[in-house]
Protein backbone atom coordinates (compact mmCIF):
# COMPACT_ATOMS: atom_id res chain seq x y z
CA UNK A 1 0.00 0.00 0.00
CA UNK A 2 1.21 3.43 -0.78
CA UNK A 3 0.43 5.44 2.33
CA UNK A 4 1.00 8.79 0.66
CA UNK A 5 -1.62 7.89 -1.93
CA UNK A 6 -4.15 7.38 0.87
CA UNK A 7 -4.69 11.00 1.86
CA UNK A 8 -8.35 10.77 0.86
CA UNK A 9 -8.82 7.97 3.40
CA UNK A 10 -6.44 8.91 6.25
CA UNK A 11 -5.28 12.23 7.68
CA UNK A 12 -1.76 13.41 6.98
CA UNK A 13 -1.02 13.08 10.71
CA UNK A 14 -2.13 9.44 10.71
CA UNK A 15 -0.11 8.70 7.59
CA UNK A 16 2.92 10.34 9.18
CA UNK A 17 2.52 8.28 12.39
CA UNK A 18 2.27 5.01 10.47
CA UNK A 19 5.07 5.89 8.05
CA UNK A 20 7.41 6.93 10.83
CA UNK A 21 7.21 3.55 12.56
CA UNK A 22 7.53 1.63 9.31
CA UNK A 23 10.57 3.69 8.28
CA UNK A 24 12.20 3.14 11.68
CA UNK A 25 11.65 -0.60 11.39
CA UNK A 26 12.90 -0.71 7.82
CA UNK A 27 16.08 1.13 8.85
CA UNK A 28 16.55 -1.17 11.85
CA UNK A 29 16.15 -4.33 9.76
CA UNK A 30 18.58 -3.11 7.12
CA UNK A 31 21.15 -1.77 9.60
CA UNK A 32 21.04 -4.49 12.27
CA UNK A 33 19.93 -7.62 10.44
CA UNK A 34 20.37 -7.56 6.67
CA UNK A 35 23.66 -5.69 6.20
CA UNK A 36 25.58 -7.54 8.94
CA UNK A 37 24.08 -10.86 7.84
CA UNK A 38 25.11 -10.36 4.23
CA UNK A 39 28.61 -9.31 5.23
CA UNK A 40 28.94 -12.37 7.47
CA UNK A 41 27.58 -14.66 4.76
CA UNK A 42 29.98 -13.21 2.18
CA UNK A 43 32.88 -13.43 4.67
CA UNK A 44 33.41 -9.68 4.51
CA UNK A 45 33.48 -9.47 0.70
CA UNK A 46 31.71 -6.15 0.18
CA UNK A 47 31.18 -6.71 -3.56
CA UNK A 48 29.53 -10.05 -2.94
CA UNK A 49 27.49 -8.55 -0.09
CA UNK A 50 26.27 -5.82 -2.46
CA UNK A 51 25.31 -8.44 -5.04
CA UNK A 52 23.33 -10.25 -2.37
CA UNK A 53 21.78 -6.93 -1.28
CA UNK A 54 20.63 -6.40 -4.86
CA UNK A 55 18.91 -9.80 -4.73
CA UNK A 56 17.27 -8.92 -1.41
CA UNK A 57 16.06 -5.63 -2.90
CA UNK A 58 14.62 -7.43 -5.93
CA UNK A 59 12.86 -9.94 -3.69
CA UNK A 60 11.45 -7.12 -1.58
CA UNK A 61 10.15 -5.38 -4.71
CA UNK A 62 8.40 -8.58 -5.78
CA UNK A 63 6.74 -8.88 -2.36
CA UNK A 64 5.53 -5.27 -2.58
CA UNK A 65 4.19 -5.93 -6.07
CA UNK A 66 2.36 -9.06 -4.92
CA UNK A 67 0.82 -7.18 -1.99
CA UNK A 68 -0.31 -4.46 -4.40
CA UNK A 69 -2.09 -7.08 -6.49
CA UNK A 70 -3.59 -8.80 -3.46
CA UNK A 71 -4.64 -5.51 -1.84
CA UNK A 72 -5.38 -3.09 -4.69
CA UNK A 73 -7.10 -0.42 -2.58
CA UNK A 74 -4.97 2.22 -0.89
CA UNK A 75 -6.04 1.32 2.62
CA UNK A 76 -4.66 -0.51 5.61
CA UNK A 77 -5.52 -4.15 6.23
CA UNK A 78 -5.10 -6.18 9.38
CA UNK A 79 -2.93 -8.57 7.33
CA UNK A 80 -0.29 -5.81 7.24
CA UNK A 81 -0.23 -5.52 11.02
CA UNK A 82 -0.15 -9.29 11.49
CA UNK A 83 2.75 -9.65 9.04
CA UNK A 84 4.64 -6.83 10.75
CA UNK A 85 3.99 -8.33 14.17
CA UNK A 86 5.24 -11.71 12.97
CA UNK A 87 8.46 -10.08 11.74
CA UNK A 88 9.02 -8.43 15.10
CA UNK A 89 8.94 -11.84 16.79
CA UNK A 90 12.23 -12.60 15.03
CA UNK A 91 13.77 -9.12 14.96
CA UNK A 92 12.59 -6.29 17.15
CA UNK A 93 14.32 -2.98 17.74
CA UNK A 94 14.79 -1.61 21.24
CA UNK A 95 14.25 1.62 23.06
CA UNK A 96 12.85 4.57 21.13
CA UNK A 97 12.82 2.61 17.86
CA UNK A 98 10.60 -0.05 19.43
CA UNK A 99 8.27 2.56 20.90
CA UNK A 100 7.95 4.29 17.51
CA UNK A 101 7.18 0.97 15.83
CA UNK A 102 4.60 0.08 18.50
CA UNK A 103 2.90 3.45 18.10
CA UNK A 104 2.77 2.91 14.36
CA UNK A 105 1.23 -0.53 14.72
CA UNK A 106 -1.33 0.73 17.24
CA UNK A 107 -2.25 3.58 14.88
CA UNK A 108 -2.70 1.06 12.06
CA UNK A 109 -5.03 -1.07 14.19
CA UNK A 110 -6.99 2.05 15.20
CA UNK A 111 -7.39 3.13 11.58
CA UNK A 112 -8.39 -0.35 10.43
CA UNK A 113 -11.04 -0.64 13.16
CA UNK A 114 -12.42 2.78 12.26
CA UNK A 115 -12.86 1.93 8.58
PDB file of N, CA, C and O in Angstrom, residues 22-100:
ATOM      1  N   UNK A  22       7.098   2.551  10.365  1.00  0.00           N
ATOM      2  CA  UNK A  22       7.534   1.631   9.312  1.00  0.00           C
ATOM      3  C   UNK A  22       8.934   1.984   8.823  1.00  0.00           C
ATOM      4  O   UNK A  22       9.756   1.090   8.578  1.00  0.00           O
ATOM      5  N   UNK A  23       9.227   3.264   8.700  1.00  0.00           N
ATOM      6  CA  UNK A  23      10.566   3.688   8.281  1.00  0.00           C
ATOM      7  C   UNK A  23      11.617   3.329   9.322  1.00  0.00           C
ATOM      8  O   UNK A  23      12.718   2.894   8.977  1.00  0.00           O
ATOM      9  N   UNK A  24      11.281   3.512  10.595  1.00  0.00           N
ATOM     10  CA  UNK A  24      12.200   3.145  11.677  1.00  0.00           C
ATOM     11  C   UNK A  24      12.491   1.645  11.623  1.00  0.00           C
ATOM     12  O   UNK A  24      13.640   1.223  11.744  1.00  0.00           O
ATOM     13  N   UNK A  25      11.451   0.855  11.434  1.00  0.00           N
ATOM     14  CA  UNK A  25      11.646  -0.600  11.392  1.00  0.00           C
ATOM     15  C   UNK A  25      12.443  -1.012  10.160  1.00  0.00           C
ATOM     16  O   UNK A  25      13.335  -1.857  10.246  1.00  0.00           O
ATOM     17  N   UNK A  26      12.158  -0.406   9.031  1.00  0.00           N
ATOM     18  CA  UNK A  26      12.902  -0.714   7.820  1.00  0.00           C
ATOM     19  C   UNK A  26      14.389  -0.403   8.010  1.00  0.00           C
ATOM     20  O   UNK A  26      15.258  -1.209   7.641  1.00  0.00           O
ATOM     21  N   UNK A  27      14.693   0.748   8.598  1.00  0.00           N
ATOM     22  CA  UNK A  27      16.082   1.129   8.849  1.00  0.00           C
ATOM     23  C   UNK A  27      16.745   0.149   9.818  1.00  0.00           C
ATOM     24  O   UNK A  27      17.879  -0.289   9.599  1.00  0.00           O
ATOM     25  N   UNK A  28      16.033  -0.202  10.881  1.00  0.00           N
ATOM     26  CA  UNK A  28      16.553  -1.170  11.853  1.00  0.00           C
ATOM     27  C   UNK A  28      16.877  -2.501  11.180  1.00  0.00           C
ATOM     28  O   UNK A  28      17.968  -3.057  11.374  1.00  0.00           O
ATOM     29  N   UNK A  29      15.944  -3.030  10.418  1.00  0.00           N
ATOM     30  CA  UNK A  29      16.149  -4.330   9.762  1.00  0.00           C
ATOM     31  C   UNK A  29      17.363  -4.276   8.834  1.00  0.00           C
ATOM     32  O   UNK A  29      18.202  -5.171   8.847  1.00  0.00           O
ATOM     33  N   UNK A  30      17.457  -3.220   8.042  1.00  0.00           N
ATOM     34  CA  UNK A  30      18.581  -3.110   7.117  1.00  0.00           C
ATOM     35  C   UNK A  30      19.905  -2.981   7.887  1.00  0.00           C
ATOM     36  O   UNK A  30      20.867  -3.680   7.605  1.00  0.00           O
ATOM     37  N   UNK A  31      19.926  -2.094   8.863  1.00  0.00           N
ATOM     38  CA  UNK A  31      21.153  -1.773   9.605  1.00  0.00           C
ATOM     39  C   UNK A  31      21.612  -2.919  10.518  1.00  0.00           C
ATOM     40  O   UNK A  31      22.801  -3.243  10.568  1.00  0.00           O
ATOM     41  N   UNK A  32      20.670  -3.539  11.237  1.00  0.00           N
ATOM     42  CA  UNK A  32      21.042  -4.492  12.272  1.00  0.00           C
ATOM     43  C   UNK A  32      20.894  -5.955  11.888  1.00  0.00           C
ATOM     44  O   UNK A  32      21.435  -6.819  12.581  1.00  0.00           O
ATOM     45  N   UNK A  33      20.155  -6.228  10.817  1.00  0.00           N
ATOM     46  CA  UNK A  33      19.927  -7.619  10.438  1.00  0.00           C
ATOM     47  C   UNK A  33      20.503  -7.915   9.054  1.00  0.00           C
ATOM     48  O   UNK A  33      21.389  -8.765   8.907  1.00  0.00           O
ATOM     49  N   UNK A  34      20.016  -7.224   8.049  1.00  0.00           N
ATOM     50  CA  UNK A  34      20.374  -7.557   6.669  1.00  0.00           C
ATOM     51  C   UNK A  34      21.846  -7.274   6.365  1.00  0.00           C
ATOM     52  O   UNK A  34      22.580  -8.189   5.952  1.00  0.00           O
ATOM     53  N   UNK A  35      22.280  -6.043   6.562  1.00  0.00           N
ATOM     54  CA  UNK A  35      23.661  -5.694   6.201  1.00  0.00           C
ATOM     55  C   UNK A  35      24.688  -6.555   6.938  1.00  0.00           C
ATOM     56  O   UNK A  35      25.564  -7.149   6.285  1.00  0.00           O
ATOM     57  N   UNK A  36      24.598  -6.680   8.264  1.00  0.00           N
ATOM     58  CA  UNK A  36      25.580  -7.539   8.937  1.00  0.00           C
ATOM     59  C   UNK A  36      25.485  -9.008   8.504  1.00  0.00           C
ATOM     60  O   UNK A  36      26.504  -9.689   8.378  1.00  0.00           O
ATOM     61  N   UNK A  37      24.259  -9.470   8.270  1.00  0.00           N
ATOM     62  CA  UNK A  37      24.080 -10.856   7.838  1.00  0.00           C
ATOM     63  C   UNK A  37      24.697 -11.121   6.477  1.00  0.00           C
ATOM     64  O   UNK A  37      25.336 -12.159   6.269  1.00  0.00           O
ATOM     65  N   UNK A  38      24.528 -10.192   5.555  1.00  0.00           N
ATOM     66  CA  UNK A  38      25.107 -10.363   4.228  1.00  0.00           C
ATOM     67  C   UNK A  38      26.631 -10.287   4.276  1.00  0.00           C
ATOM     68  O   UNK A  38      27.317 -11.051   3.577  1.00  0.00           O
ATOM     69  N   UNK A  39      27.157  -9.398   5.090  1.00  0.00           N
ATOM     70  CA  UNK A  39      28.614  -9.313   5.233  1.00  0.00           C
ATOM     71  C   UNK A  39      29.185 -10.579   5.859  1.00  0.00           C
ATOM     72  O   UNK A  39      30.239 -11.076   5.438  1.00  0.00           O
ATOM     73  N   UNK A  40      28.493 -11.114   6.839  1.00  0.00           N
ATOM     74  CA  UNK A  40      28.940 -12.366   7.466  1.00  0.00           C
ATOM     75  C   UNK A  40      28.876 -13.514   6.464  1.00  0.00           C
ATOM     76  O   UNK A  40      29.814 -14.298   6.342  1.00  0.00           O
ATOM     77  N   UNK A  41      27.755 -13.590   5.743  1.00  0.00           N
ATOM     78  CA  UNK A  41      27.579 -14.662   4.758  1.00  0.00           C
ATOM     79  C   UNK A  41      28.640 -14.596   3.661  1.00  0.00           C
ATOM     80  O   UNK A  41      29.127 -15.622   3.206  1.00  0.00           O
ATOM     81  N   UNK A  42      28.998 -13.385   3.257  1.00  0.00           N
ATOM     82  CA  UNK A  42      29.983 -13.214   2.182  1.00  0.00           C
ATOM     83  C   UNK A  42      31.410 -13.144   2.718  1.00  0.00           C
ATOM     84  O   UNK A  42      32.337 -12.836   1.975  1.00  0.00           O
ATOM     85  N   UNK A  43      31.560 -13.432   4.019  1.00  0.00           N
ATOM     86  CA  UNK A  43      32.881 -13.429   4.673  1.00  0.00           C
ATOM     87  C   UNK A  43      33.600 -12.098   4.491  1.00  0.00           C
ATOM     88  O   UNK A  43      34.797 -12.056   4.248  1.00  0.00           O
ATOM     89  N   UNK A  44      32.842 -11.010   4.582  1.00  0.00           N
ATOM     90  CA  UNK A  44      33.413  -9.676   4.512  1.00  0.00           C
ATOM     91  C   UNK A  44      33.643  -9.144   3.112  1.00  0.00           C
ATOM     92  O   UNK A  44      34.114  -8.022   2.957  1.00  0.00           O
ATOM     93  N   UNK A  45      33.311  -9.912   2.091  1.00  0.00           N
ATOM     94  CA  UNK A  45      33.481  -9.468   0.701  1.00  0.00           C
ATOM     95  C   UNK A  45      32.367  -8.475   0.380  1.00  0.00           C
ATOM     96  O   UNK A  45      31.220  -8.857   0.150  1.00  0.00           O
ATOM     97  N   UNK A  46      32.721  -7.187   0.360  1.00  0.00           N
ATOM     98  CA  UNK A  46      31.709  -6.146   0.177  1.00  0.00           C
ATOM     99  C   UNK A  46      31.039  -6.207  -1.194  1.00  0.00           C
ATOM    100  O   UNK A  46      29.855  -5.914  -1.313  1.00  0.00           O
ATOM    101  N   UNK A  47      31.777  -6.592  -2.219  1.00  0.00           N
ATOM    102  CA  UNK A  47      31.181  -6.706  -3.561  1.00  0.00           C
ATOM    103  C   UNK A  47      30.142  -7.823  -3.592  1.00  0.00           C
ATOM    104  O   UNK A  47      29.056  -7.657  -4.152  1.00  0.00           O
ATOM    105  N   UNK A  48      30.479  -8.949  -2.985  1.00  0.00           N
ATOM    106  CA  UNK A  48      29.527 -10.054  -2.940  1.00  0.00           C
ATOM    107  C   UNK A  48      28.326  -9.679  -2.061  1.00  0.00           C
ATOM    108  O   UNK A  48      27.185  -9.999  -2.401  1.00  0.00           O
ATOM    109  N   UNK A  49      28.586  -8.989  -0.956  1.00  0.00           N
ATOM    110  CA  UNK A  49      27.493  -8.550  -0.087  1.00  0.00           C
ATOM    111  C   UNK A  49      26.556  -7.612  -0.844  1.00  0.00           C
ATOM    112  O   UNK A  49      25.333  -7.695  -0.697  1.00  0.00           O
ATOM    113  N   UNK A  50      27.113  -6.727  -1.669  1.00  0.00           N
ATOM    114  CA  UNK A  50      26.272  -5.820  -2.461  1.00  0.00           C
ATOM    115  C   UNK A  50      25.453  -6.586  -3.488  1.00  0.00           C
ATOM    116  O   UNK A  50      24.284  -6.280  -3.720  1.00  0.00           O
ATOM    117  N   UNK A  51      26.052  -7.601  -4.083  1.00  0.00           N
ATOM    118  CA  UNK A  51      25.314  -8.439  -5.038  1.00  0.00           C
ATOM    119  C   UNK A  51      24.140  -9.132  -4.333  1.00  0.00           C
ATOM    120  O   UNK A  51      23.030  -9.196  -4.871  1.00  0.00           O
ATOM    121  N   UNK A  52      24.399  -9.625  -3.147  1.00  0.00           N
ATOM    122  CA  UNK A  52      23.332 -10.247  -2.369  1.00  0.00           C
ATOM    123  C   UNK A  52      22.273  -9.222  -1.969  1.00  0.00           C
ATOM    124  O   UNK A  52      21.077  -9.516  -1.987  1.00  0.00           O
ATOM    125  N   UNK A  53      22.718  -8.004  -1.624  1.00  0.00           N
ATOM    126  CA  UNK A  53      21.775  -6.934  -1.280  1.00  0.00           C
ATOM    127  C   UNK A  53      20.869  -6.629  -2.472  1.00  0.00           C
ATOM    128  O   UNK A  53      19.666  -6.406  -2.305  1.00  0.00           O
ATOM    129  N   UNK A  54      21.429  -6.630  -3.663  1.00  0.00           N
ATOM    130  CA  UNK A  54      20.629  -6.400  -4.865  1.00  0.00           C
ATOM    131  C   UNK A  54      19.546  -7.467  -5.008  1.00  0.00           C
ATOM    132  O   UNK A  54      18.409  -7.168  -5.387  1.00  0.00           O
ATOM    133  N   UNK A  55      19.888  -8.715  -4.673  1.00  0.00           N
ATOM    134  CA  UNK A  55      18.910  -9.798  -4.731  1.00  0.00           C
ATOM    135  C   UNK A  55      17.825  -9.608  -3.667  1.00  0.00           C
ATOM    136  O   UNK A  55      16.637  -9.841  -3.931  1.00  0.00           O
ATOM    137  N   UNK A  56      18.240  -9.193  -2.478  1.00  0.00           N
ATOM    138  CA  UNK A  56      17.273  -8.921  -1.409  1.00  0.00           C
ATOM    139  C   UNK A  56      16.323  -7.806  -1.845  1.00  0.00           C
ATOM    140  O   UNK A  56      15.103  -7.907  -1.668  1.00  0.00           O
ATOM    141  N   UNK A  57      16.883  -6.748  -2.437  1.00  0.00           N
ATOM    142  CA  UNK A  57      16.055  -5.626  -2.900  1.00  0.00           C
ATOM    143  C   UNK A  57      15.065  -6.067  -3.972  1.00  0.00           C
ATOM    144  O   UNK A  57      13.912  -5.630  -3.978  1.00  0.00           O
ATOM    145  N   UNK A  58      15.512  -6.923  -4.877  1.00  0.00           N
ATOM    146  CA  UNK A  58      14.623  -7.427  -5.934  1.00  0.00           C
ATOM    147  C   UNK A  58      13.504  -8.287  -5.331  1.00  0.00           C
ATOM    148  O   UNK A  58      12.343  -8.183  -5.740  1.00  0.00           O
ATOM    149  N   UNK A  59      13.862  -9.105  -4.352  1.00  0.00           N
ATOM    150  CA  UNK A  59      12.862  -9.937  -3.693  1.00  0.00           C
ATOM    151  C   UNK A  59      11.843  -9.067  -2.959  1.00  0.00           C
ATOM    152  O   UNK A  59      10.637  -9.302  -3.034  1.00  0.00           O
ATOM    153  N   UNK A  60      12.338  -8.043  -2.288  1.00  0.00           N
ATOM    154  CA  UNK A  60      11.452  -7.118  -1.577  1.00  0.00           C
ATOM    155  C   UNK A  60      10.486  -6.439  -2.561  1.00  0.00           C
ATOM    156  O   UNK A  60       9.293  -6.308  -2.285  1.00  0.00           O
ATOM    157  N   UNK A  61      10.993  -6.014  -3.698  1.00  0.00           N
ATOM    158  CA  UNK A  61      10.150  -5.378  -4.705  1.00  0.00           C
ATOM    159  C   UNK A  61       9.064  -6.334  -5.194  1.00  0.00           C
ATOM    160  O   UNK A  61       7.922  -5.909  -5.415  1.00  0.00           O
ATOM    161  N   UNK A  62       9.398  -7.612  -5.331  1.00  0.00           N
ATOM    162  CA  UNK A  62       8.396  -8.579  -5.781  1.00  0.00           C
ATOM    163  C   UNK A  62       7.327  -8.793  -4.714  1.00  0.00           C
ATOM    164  O   UNK A  62       6.145  -8.958  -5.032  1.00  0.00           O
ATOM    165  N   UNK A  63       7.719  -8.752  -3.448  1.00  0.00           N
ATOM    166  CA  UNK A  63       6.739  -8.875  -2.362  1.00  0.00           C
ATOM    167  C   UNK A  63       5.790  -7.682  -2.377  1.00  0.00           C
ATOM    168  O   UNK A  63       4.575  -7.832  -2.253  1.00  0.00           O
ATOM    169  N   UNK A  64       6.350  -6.485  -2.526  1.00  0.00           N
ATOM    170  CA  UNK A  64       5.527  -5.274  -2.578  1.00  0.00           C
ATOM    171  C   UNK A  64       4.559  -5.345  -3.755  1.00  0.00           C
ATOM    172  O   UNK A  64       3.378  -5.017  -3.624  1.00  0.00           O
ATOM    173  N   UNK A  65       5.044  -5.805  -4.892  1.00  0.00           N
ATOM    174  CA  UNK A  65       4.187  -5.929  -6.073  1.00  0.00           C
ATOM    175  C   UNK A  65       3.053  -6.926  -5.819  1.00  0.00           C
ATOM    176  O   UNK A  65       1.898  -6.665  -6.159  1.00  0.00           O
ATOM    177  N   UNK A  66       3.378  -8.059  -5.210  1.00  0.00           N
ATOM    178  CA  UNK A  66       2.356  -9.057  -4.916  1.00  0.00           C
ATOM    179  C   UNK A  66       1.321  -8.530  -3.926  1.00  0.00           C
ATOM    180  O   UNK A  66       0.128  -8.810  -4.064  1.00  0.00           O
ATOM    181  N   UNK A  67       1.762  -7.773  -2.929  1.00  0.00           N
ATOM    182  CA  UNK A  67       0.822  -7.177  -1.994  1.00  0.00           C
ATOM    183  C   UNK A  67      -0.074  -6.169  -2.710  1.00  0.00           C
ATOM    184  O   UNK A  67      -1.265  -6.060  -2.416  1.00  0.00           O
ATOM    185  N   UNK A  68       0.491  -5.430  -3.653  1.00  0.00           N
ATOM    186  CA  UNK A  68      -0.305  -4.456  -4.405  1.00  0.00           C
ATOM    187  C   UNK A  68      -1.390  -5.137  -5.228  1.00  0.00           C
ATOM    188  O   UNK A  68      -2.484  -4.599  -5.385  1.00  0.00           O
ATOM    189  N   UNK A  69      -1.100  -6.324  -5.731  1.00  0.00           N
ATOM    190  CA  UNK A  69      -2.088  -7.084  -6.492  1.00  0.00           C
ATOM    191  C   UNK A  69      -3.141  -7.654  -5.542  1.00  0.00           C
ATOM    192  O   UNK A  69      -4.341  -7.590  -5.810  1.00  0.00           O
ATOM    193  N   UNK A  70      -2.672  -8.187  -4.422  1.00  0.00           N
ATOM    194  CA  UNK A  70      -3.591  -8.801  -3.463  1.00  0.00           C
ATOM    195  C   UNK A  70      -4.481  -7.761  -2.775  1.00  0.00           C
ATOM    196  O   UNK A  70      -5.642  -8.024  -2.460  1.00  0.00           O
ATOM    197  N   UNK A  71      -3.919  -6.581  -2.522  1.00  0.00           N
ATOM    198  CA  UNK A  71      -4.637  -5.509  -1.843  1.00  0.00           C
ATOM    199  C   UNK A  71      -4.598  -4.255  -2.716  1.00  0.00           C
ATOM    200  O   UNK A  71      -3.802  -3.350  -2.480  1.00  0.00           O
ATOM    201  N   UNK A  72      -5.465  -4.189  -3.731  1.00  0.00           N
ATOM    202  CA  UNK A  72      -5.379  -3.087  -4.692  1.00  0.00           C
ATOM    203  C   UNK A  72      -5.822  -1.732  -4.158  1.00  0.00           C
ATOM    204  O   UNK A  72      -5.418  -0.702  -4.690  1.00  0.00           O
ATOM    205  N   UNK A  73      -6.643  -1.693  -3.115  1.00  0.00           N
ATOM    206  CA  UNK A  73      -7.099  -0.416  -2.579  1.00  0.00           C
ATOM    207  C   UNK A  73      -6.012   0.205  -1.708  1.00  0.00           C
ATOM    208  O   UNK A  73      -5.282  -0.507  -1.027  1.00  0.00           O
ATOM    209  N   UNK A  74      -5.928   1.515  -1.745  1.00  0.00           N
ATOM    210  CA  UNK A  74      -4.972   2.216  -0.888  1.00  0.00           C
ATOM    211  C   UNK A  74      -5.575   2.384   0.499  1.00  0.00           C
ATOM    212  O   UNK A  74      -6.045   3.449   0.883  1.00  0.00           O
ATOM    213  N   UNK A  75      -5.568   1.287   1.240  1.00  0.00           N
ATOM    214  CA  UNK A  75      -6.039   1.324   2.622  1.00  0.00           C
ATOM    215  C   UNK A  75      -5.271   0.278   3.418  1.00  0.00           C
ATOM    216  O   UNK A  75      -4.625  -0.610   2.860  1.00  0.00           O
ATOM    217  N   UNK A  76      -5.340   0.420   4.715  1.00  0.00           N
ATOM    218  CA  UNK A  76      -4.665  -0.509   5.606  1.00  0.00           C
ATOM    219  C   UNK A  76      -5.516  -1.752   5.822  1.00  0.00           C
ATOM    220  O   UNK A  76      -6.743  -1.662   5.883  1.00  0.00           O
ATOM    221  N   UNK A  77      -4.849  -2.878   5.949  1.00  0.00           N
ATOM    222  CA  UNK A  77      -5.517  -4.145   6.230  1.00  0.00           C
ATOM    223  C   UNK A  77      -4.867  -4.772   7.459  1.00  0.00           C
ATOM    224  O   UNK A  77      -3.675  -4.589   7.700  1.00  0.00           O
ATOM    225  N   UNK A  78      -5.634  -5.527   8.205  1.00  0.00           N
ATOM    226  CA  UNK A  78      -5.097  -6.184   9.383  1.00  0.00           C
ATOM    227  C   UNK A  78      -3.976  -7.156   8.998  1.00  0.00           C
ATOM    228  O   UNK A  78      -3.054  -7.373   9.790  1.00  0.00           O
ATOM    229  N   UNK A  79      -4.000  -7.686   7.796  1.00  0.00           N
ATOM    230  CA  UNK A  79      -2.927  -8.569   7.333  1.00  0.00           C
ATOM    231  C   UNK A  79      -1.569  -7.867   7.421  1.00  0.00           C
ATOM    232  O   UNK A  79      -0.554  -8.512   7.706  1.00  0.00           O
ATOM    233  N   UNK A  80      -1.543  -6.566   7.170  1.00  0.00           N
ATOM    234  CA  UNK A  80      -0.288  -5.811   7.243  1.00  0.00           C
ATOM    235  C   UNK A  80       0.249  -5.812   8.671  1.00  0.00           C
ATOM    236  O   UNK A  80       1.438  -6.025   8.905  1.00  0.00           O
ATOM    237  N   UNK A  81      -0.641  -5.573   9.626  1.00  0.00           N
ATOM    238  CA  UNK A  81      -0.233  -5.517  11.024  1.00  0.00           C
ATOM    239  C   UNK A  81       0.218  -6.896  11.499  1.00  0.00           C
ATOM    240  O   UNK A  81       1.222  -7.025  12.201  1.00  0.00           O
ATOM    241  N   UNK A  82      -0.512  -7.929  11.101  1.00  0.00           N
ATOM    242  CA  UNK A  82      -0.151  -9.290  11.486  1.00  0.00           C
ATOM    243  C   UNK A  82       1.219  -9.659  10.919  1.00  0.00           C
ATOM    244  O   UNK A  82       2.071 -10.203  11.636  1.00  0.00           O
ATOM    245  N   UNK A  83       1.454  -9.344   9.659  1.00  0.00           N
ATOM    246  CA  UNK A  83       2.751  -9.649   9.045  1.00  0.00           C
ATOM    247  C   UNK A  83       3.877  -8.895   9.751  1.00  0.00           C
ATOM    248  O   UNK A  83       4.940  -9.466  10.037  1.00  0.00           O
ATOM    249  N   UNK A  84       3.645  -7.641  10.045  1.00  0.00           N
ATOM    250  CA  UNK A  84       4.641  -6.833  10.745  1.00  0.00           C
ATOM    251  C   UNK A  84       4.897  -7.391  12.137  1.00  0.00           C
ATOM    252  O   UNK A  84       6.048  -7.525  12.573  1.00  0.00           O
ATOM    253  N   UNK A  85       3.841  -7.752  12.838  1.00  0.00           N
ATOM    254  CA  UNK A  85       3.986  -8.329  14.172  1.00  0.00           C
ATOM    255  C   UNK A  85       4.773  -9.639  14.117  1.00  0.00           C
ATOM    256  O   UNK A  85       5.626  -9.897  14.971  1.00  0.00           O
ATOM    257  N   UNK A  86       4.504 -10.457  13.118  1.00  0.00           N
ATOM    258  CA  UNK A  86       5.239 -11.708  12.970  1.00  0.00           C
ATOM    259  C   UNK A  86       6.730 -11.452  12.739  1.00  0.00           C
ATOM    260  O   UNK A  86       7.575 -12.182  13.261  1.00  0.00           O
ATOM    261  N   UNK A  87       7.046 -10.435  11.974  1.00  0.00           N
ATOM    262  CA  UNK A  87       8.456 -10.083  11.743  1.00  0.00           C
ATOM    263  C   UNK A  87       9.134  -9.664  13.037  1.00  0.00           C
ATOM    264  O   UNK A  87      10.285 -10.017  13.289  1.00  0.00           O
ATOM    265  N   UNK A  88       8.413  -8.926  13.867  1.00  0.00           N
ATOM    266  CA  UNK A  88       9.015  -8.435  15.103  1.00  0.00           C
ATOM    267  C   UNK A  88       9.284  -9.554  16.099  1.00  0.00           C
ATOM    268  O   UNK A  88      10.077  -9.379  17.026  1.00  0.00           O
ATOM    269  N   UNK A  89       8.655 -10.692  15.914  1.00  0.00           N
ATOM    270  CA  UNK A  89       8.939 -11.836  16.790  1.00  0.00           C
ATOM    271  C   UNK A  89      10.360 -12.342  16.563  1.00  0.00           C
ATOM    272  O   UNK A  89      10.974 -12.894  17.471  1.00  0.00           O
ATOM    273  N   UNK A  90      10.868 -12.167  15.356  1.00  0.00           N
ATOM    274  CA  UNK A  90      12.230 -12.602  15.033  1.00  0.00           C
ATOM    275  C   UNK A  90      13.250 -11.485  15.144  1.00  0.00           C
ATOM    276  O   UNK A  90      14.427 -11.740  15.388  1.00  0.00           O
ATOM    277  N   UNK A  91      12.832 -10.252  14.929  1.00  0.00           N
ATOM    278  CA  UNK A  91      13.770  -9.120  14.957  1.00  0.00           C
ATOM    279  C   UNK A  91      13.028  -7.869  15.391  1.00  0.00           C
ATOM    280  O   UNK A  91      12.265  -7.300  14.618  1.00  0.00           O
ATOM    281  N   UNK A  92      13.260  -7.485  16.623  1.00  0.00           N
ATOM    282  CA  UNK A  92      12.595  -6.287  17.148  1.00  0.00           C
ATOM    283  C   UNK A  92      13.635  -5.273  17.602  1.00  0.00           C
ATOM    284  O   UNK A  92      14.615  -5.645  18.237  1.00  0.00           O
ATOM    285  N   UNK A  93      13.407  -4.017  17.255  1.00  0.00           N
ATOM    286  CA  UNK A  93      14.319  -2.979  17.742  1.00  0.00           C
ATOM    287  C   UNK A  93      14.112  -2.781  19.246  1.00  0.00           C
ATOM    288  O   UNK A  93      13.238  -3.411  19.855  1.00  0.00           O
ATOM    289  N   UNK A  94      14.900  -1.897  19.812  1.00  0.00           N
ATOM    290  CA  UNK A  94      14.789  -1.611  21.244  1.00  0.00           C
ATOM    291  C   UNK A  94      14.636  -0.119  21.458  1.00  0.00           C
ATOM    292  O   UNK A  94      14.831   0.674  20.550  1.00  0.00           O
ATOM    293  N   UNK A  95      14.288   0.222  22.661  1.00  0.00           N
ATOM    294  CA  UNK A  95      14.245   1.625  23.056  1.00  0.00           C
ATOM    295  C   UNK A  95      13.259   2.446  22.252  1.00  0.00           C
ATOM    296  O   UNK A  95      12.134   2.018  21.988  1.00  0.00           O
ATOM    297  N   UNK A  96      13.713   3.635  21.868  1.00  0.00           N
ATOM    298  CA  UNK A  96      12.850   4.566  21.126  1.00  0.00           C
ATOM    299  C   UNK A  96      12.371   3.989  19.800  1.00  0.00           C
ATOM    300  O   UNK A  96      11.234   4.245  19.388  1.00  0.00           O
ATOM    301  N   UNK A  97      13.231   3.214  19.141  1.00  0.00           N
ATOM    302  CA  UNK A  97      12.820   2.615  17.861  1.00  0.00           C
ATOM    303  C   UNK A  97      11.643   1.674  18.070  1.00  0.00           C
ATOM    304  O   UNK A  97      10.686   1.679  17.296  1.00  0.00           O
ATOM    305  N   UNK A  98      11.697   0.869  19.128  1.00  0.00           N
ATOM    306  CA  UNK A  98      10.599  -0.051  19.426  1.00  0.00           C
ATOM    307  C   UNK A  98       9.329   0.718  19.759  1.00  0.00           C
ATOM    308  O   UNK A  98       8.245   0.362  19.283  1.00  0.00           O
ATOM    309  N   UNK A  99       9.449   1.765  20.534  1.00  0.00           N
ATOM    310  CA  UNK A  99       8.274   2.560  20.902  1.00  0.00           C
ATOM    311  C   UNK A  99       7.637   3.214  19.673  1.00  0.00           C
ATOM    312  O   UNK A  99       6.416   3.282  19.556  1.00  0.00           O
ATOM    313  N   UNK A 100       8.461   3.689  18.745  1.00  0.00           N
ATOM    314  CA  UNK A 100       7.947   4.291  17.512  1.00  0.00           C
ATOM    315  C   UNK A 100       7.231   3.242  16.669  1.00  0.00           C
ATOM    316  O   UNK A 100       6.155   3.500  16.121  1.00  0.00           O
TER     317      UNK A 100
END
